[in-house]
XYZ file of C-alpha atoms in Angstrom:
180
model
C 114.193 121.756 93.864
C 112.007 121.112 90.788
C 110.546 117.638 90.276
C 109.692 116.780 86.672
C 108.735 113.525 84.982
C 109.147 113.945 81.236
C 106.359 113.176 78.745
C 105.815 109.453 78.012
C 107.818 108.444 81.121
C 106.370 106.554 84.108
C 108.299 106.721 87.374
C 107.187 103.764 89.485
C 107.921 103.834 93.207
C 108.231 100.332 94.647
C 108.929 101.511 98.201
C 106.436 102.356 100.909
C 106.436 106.170 100.815
C 106.513 109.188 98.523
C 107.119 112.557 100.165
C 106.824 115.768 98.186
C 108.883 118.370 100.040
C 107.201 121.656 100.914
C 110.035 123.650 99.319
C 109.989 121.816 95.994
C 108.190 122.634 92.755
C 106.316 119.839 90.955
C 106.307 120.636 87.218
C 102.666 120.630 86.048
C 103.405 120.996 82.321
C 104.390 117.424 81.442
C 102.385 114.222 81.098
C 104.909 112.026 82.915
C 103.268 109.649 85.394
C 104.133 109.020 89.038
C 103.055 105.454 89.830
C 102.858 103.191 92.860
C 101.634 100.252 90.797
C 103.442 97.255 92.267
C 103.162 94.515 94.842
C 103.612 96.575 98.009
C 100.589 96.275 100.287
C 100.882 99.760 101.786
C 102.240 103.094 100.620
C 101.976 106.637 102.003
C 101.958 109.713 99.773
C 102.662 113.011 101.541
C 101.514 115.953 99.417
C 102.816 119.027 101.323
C 100.538 121.293 99.300
C 101.711 120.001 95.905
C 99.434 118.917 93.068
C 100.393 115.633 91.401
C 99.515 116.027 87.697
C 99.443 112.295 86.786
C 99.222 109.513 89.383
C 98.599 105.796 88.836
C 97.779 103.514 91.767
C 97.142 99.791 91.821
C 98.110 96.383 93.111
C 99.550 94.116 90.433
C 98.873 90.864 92.307
C 95.412 89.382 91.900
C 93.156 89.049 94.912
C 95.119 91.396 97.162
C 94.813 94.978 98.398
C 97.104 97.982 98.263
C 96.327 100.619 100.883
C 97.384 104.116 99.848
C 97.460 106.569 102.753
C 97.161 110.178 101.639
C 98.639 112.729 104.013
C 99.775 116.326 103.971
C 98.195 119.620 102.997
C 95.468 119.931 100.312
C 96.062 116.609 98.533
C 95.132 117.066 94.860
C 95.668 114.867 91.809
C 94.868 116.231 88.360
C 94.705 112.845 86.583
C 94.238 109.768 88.793
C 94.157 106.260 87.312
C 93.422 103.185 89.415
C 94.416 100.030 87.557
C 94.867 96.810 89.474
C 96.412 93.615 88.115
C 93.116 91.732 88.160
C 89.445 92.414 88.693
C 89.677 90.895 92.200
C 92.524 93.190 93.339
C 91.685 96.314 95.326
C 93.133 99.746 95.998
C 92.051 101.299 99.288
C 92.501 105.021 99.927
C 92.967 106.242 103.483
C 93.627 109.678 104.929
C 92.111 113.120 104.320
C 89.850 114.080 101.422
C 91.540 113.716 98.044
C 90.536 116.140 95.290
C 90.606 114.620 91.786
C 90.118 116.488 88.500
C 90.210 113.563 86.034
C 89.606 110.031 87.291
C 89.513 106.620 85.659
C 89.143 103.271 87.394
C 90.056 100.596 84.864
C 90.584 97.260 86.635
C 90.005 95.956 90.122
C 88.155 97.951 92.747
C 88.612 101.171 94.687
C 87.562 101.370 98.318
C 87.572 104.502 100.389
C 88.849 106.822 101.302
C 88.279 105.742 104.873
C 87.242 108.600 107.118
C 86.698 111.353 104.534
C 84.959 111.680 101.173
C 86.570 111.498 97.764
C 86.084 114.791 95.888
C 85.564 114.729 92.122
C 86.357 118.155 90.702
C 86.414 117.862 86.920
C 84.600 116.955 83.741
C 86.207 113.568 83.090
C 85.543 111.531 86.204
C 84.544 108.007 85.199
C 84.058 104.808 87.176
C 84.155 101.801 84.871
C 84.940 98.907 87.190
C 82.204 96.929 88.917
C 82.642 96.501 92.645
C 83.857 100.009 93.440
C 82.974 100.981 96.990
C 83.207 104.195 98.955
C 83.628 103.961 102.714
C 82.689 107.557 103.439
C 80.788 108.791 100.414
C 81.935 111.202 97.738
C 81.307 114.729 96.511
C 81.003 115.952 92.922
C 81.695 119.694 92.980
C 79.737 122.371 91.127
C 80.474 122.399 87.402
C 81.893 118.858 87.559
C 80.504 115.599 86.251
C 80.723 111.934 87.156
C 79.933 109.019 84.886
C 79.243 105.682 86.521
C 79.407 102.778 84.074
C 79.369 99.984 86.635
C 77.846 98.998 89.951
C 78.887 101.188 92.888
C 78.493 100.523 96.623
C 78.376 103.247 99.262
C 79.170 101.830 102.692
C 78.379 104.998 104.615
C 78.953 108.715 104.427
C 77.215 111.239 102.217
C 76.964 111.376 98.434
C 76.762 115.004 97.315
C 76.275 116.617 93.906
C 76.894 120.331 94.553
C 75.365 123.197 92.560
C 75.604 122.425 88.842
C 77.339 119.063 89.300
C 75.948 116.353 87.062
C 75.720 112.602 86.734
C 76.362 111.578 83.120
C 73.928 108.873 81.956
C 75.267 105.345 82.174
C 74.128 101.884 83.228
C 74.847 101.251 86.899
C 73.349 100.163 90.188
C 74.061 102.270 93.254
C 73.963 100.054 96.347
C 73.473 101.980 99.586
C 74.625 100.237 102.750
C 74.754 101.380 106.370
C 74.025 105.080 107.003
C 74.556 106.518 103.540
């Protein structure tokens, strides 16, 4: 009942769903990566209260979108990397709020999550890819930091820096659309 991805190993799921069973243990001590990076247009990840230590999302085909639906209890990813196959590919998050400790967007764009804010909860949250958009805002929790090194668009929702949260200096334009 223990799920472990050994160090330096990437387990890529090419199907349409990943379900972490409520009775399982997800080993948090390794740096193995669970990845959905492929050509599927939609995938659902069910957390069931588990923390995914390393997760990579992204669509390998240029000019297309991969929608990742997050479901389950308290979805949390310690290290989330979004890396699409081209700068005009997009990953769209849908579902409940996703808490992220370390975040890096390296290629393509991230949209969403739709319906609830993205929560940055760590010291290494960085957005480096121009064109990133948030459908329902985002929150940077107290003691956490976010560095924006590219243009960001907020298409609604609320952008919140709580308590001692900080924005690390960088060069970016924050475009506010709709009721942000």
